[in-house]
């Protein structure tokens, strides 16, 4: 599997990450700190999400605001970062939508090999 073209390897990794993230969202869990360092990749190319310390279980009705988000700033959704900069000391909230933003950041990271 590792002898595949780099584009295909990164596409498979991104696919595995989104499958994992989709599962979490289907059971109303927001990871809270998805970033490159929290994704393990085996020698066979299988991915595994790790570090669920900031993950939260949410009810569908409350998925807009769920938990204070203290995740990695570089991967933080813009609305969360904006809230933190312009409202210091105020809590801001991770959502399923912000997890999707982070997934896109991770895709860029995987594709660029960072």
Short mmCIF file of C-alpha atoms in Angstrom, two decimals, residues 40-82:
data_model
loop_
_atom_site.label_atom_id
_atom_site.label_comp_id
_atom_site.label_asym_id
_atom_site.label_seq_id
_atom_site.Cartn_x
_atom_site.Cartn_y
_atom_site.Cartn_z
CA UNK A 40 -1.83 8.37 14.16
CA UNK A 41 -0.91 6.66 10.89
CA UNK A 42 0.21 3.03 10.91
CA UNK A 43 2.90 1.57 8.66
CA UNK A 44 0.06 0.19 6.53
CA UNK A 45 -1.40 3.70 6.15
CA UNK A 46 -4.39 3.26 8.49
CA UNK A 47 -5.37 6.35 10.46
CA UNK A 48 -6.57 6.58 14.04
CA UNK A 49 -7.90 9.65 15.84
CA UNK A 50 -6.44 10.16 19.31
CA UNK A 51 -6.56 12.57 22.26
CA UNK A 52 -10.22 12.77 23.13
CA UNK A 53 -9.51 14.88 26.21
CA UNK A 54 -11.53 17.82 24.85
CA UNK A 55 -14.19 15.70 23.11
CA UNK A 56 -17.75 16.30 24.19
CA UNK A 57 -21.05 14.51 23.73
CA UNK A 58 -23.80 16.83 22.54
CA UNK A 59 -27.49 16.58 22.02
CA UNK A 60 -28.71 17.42 18.54
CA UNK A 61 -30.68 20.44 19.74
CA UNK A 62 -27.63 21.97 21.43
CA UNK A 63 -25.03 21.28 18.76
CA UNK A 64 -24.62 24.99 18.03
CA UNK A 65 -23.04 25.69 21.44
CA UNK A 66 -21.59 22.74 23.23
CA UNK A 67 -18.41 23.19 25.16
CA UNK A 68 -15.62 25.60 25.83
CA UNK A 69 -13.11 24.99 23.07
CA UNK A 70 -9.49 24.98 24.17
CA UNK A 71 -8.05 23.14 21.17
CA UNK A 72 -5.11 23.96 18.94
CA UNK A 73 -5.18 27.60 17.86
CA UNK A 74 -3.66 26.99 14.41
CA UNK A 75 -6.54 24.68 13.49
CA UNK A 76 -9.31 26.61 15.20
CA UNK A 77 -12.34 27.68 13.18
CA UNK A 78 -12.29 31.38 12.37
CA UNK A 79 -15.42 32.21 14.36
CA UNK A 80 -13.90 30.58 17.45
CA UNK A 81 -10.60 32.38 16.99
CA UNK A 82 -12.43 35.68 16.40
#
